[in-house]
Coordinates of C-alpha atoms in Angstrom, one line a residue:
X1 CA -21.8 -32.5 16.2
X2 CA -23.2 -30.0 13.6
X3 CA -24.3 -27.9 17.0
X4 CA -20.2 -27.3 18.2
X5 CA -18.8 -26.7 14.2
X6 CA -21.0 -23.9 14.4
X7 CA -19.7 -23.2 17.8
X8 CA -16.4 -23.2 16.4
X9 CA -17.5 -21.1 13.1
X10 CA -18.5 -18.3 15.8
X11 CA -16.0 -18.7 17.9
X12 CA -13.4 -17.9 14.9
X13 CA -15.0 -14.8 13.6
X14 CA -15.8 -13.1 16.9
X15 CA -11.9 -13.7 17.6
X16 CA -11.0 -12.8 14.3
X17 CA -13.0 -9.3 15.0
X18 CA -11.0 -9.2 17.6
X19 CA -7.8 -8.2 16.2
X20 CA -8.0 -4.9 13.7
X21 CA -5.2 -3.2 12.9
X22 CA -4.7 0.0 14.0
X23 CA -2.2 2.3 12.0
X24 CA 0.7 4.1 14.1
X25 CA -0.7 7.2 15.5
X26 CA 3.1 9.3 16.0
X27 CA 3.3 8.9 11.8
X28 CA 0.0 11.0 11.1
X29 CA 2.5 14.4 12.2
X30 CA 5.1 12.8 8.8
X31 CA 4.8 15.3 5.9
X32 CA 5.2 13.6 3.1
X33 CA 7.1 15.0 0.2
X34 CA 4.8 16.5 -2.8
X35 CA 5.2 15.5 -6.5
X36 CA 4.0 18.6 -7.7
X37 CA 7.8 19.9 -5.7
X38 CA 10.0 17.0 -6.0
X39 CA 12.9 17.1 -7.9
X40 CA 12.3 13.8 -9.7
X41 CA 15.5 11.7 -10.4
X42 CA 13.6 9.1 -12.4
X43 CA 15.7 5.4 -12.7
X44 CA 14.4 2.3 -14.1
X45 CA 12.8 -0.3 -12.2
X46 CA 12.1 -3.2 -14.5
X47 CA 14.9 -4.6 -17.0
X48 CA 13.6 -3.5 -19.7
X49 CA 13.9 0.6 -19.1
X50 CA 10.4 1.1 -20.1
X51 CA 8.7 2.6 -16.5
X52 CA 10.6 5.0 -14.8
X53 CA 10.3 5.8 -10.8
X54 CA 11.6 8.6 -8.6
X55 CA 13.8 7.7 -6.3
X56 CA 13.0 10.5 -3.8
X57 CA 8.9 10.0 -3.9
X58 CA 8.5 6.7 -5.7
X59 CA 6.3 9.0 -8.9
X60 CA 5.9 6.3 -11.4
X61 CA 6.1 7.1 -15.3
X62 CA 6.6 5.5 -18.4
X63 CA 9.7 6.3 -20.5
X64 CA 7.1 7.9 -23.3
X65 CA 6.0 10.3 -21.4
X66 CA 9.1 11.3 -20.0
X67 CA 10.4 12.4 -23.3
X68 CA 7.1 14.0 -24.6
X69 CA 8.6 17.1 -21.6

């Protein structure tokens, strides 16, 4: 019984190693918008309104930091 369990564990280990994730190749050419050049449009992402995120690029800031600018 011990040998059978070891063989099953080895089989599962080798089977899981074969299923590796590879990112799609066609998305490498897409250029992401830079945080510095984005014209931010901040909107609240929580019910308190303390944390804001840009609707265009996803940049996250605190409301206090935004008021300093």
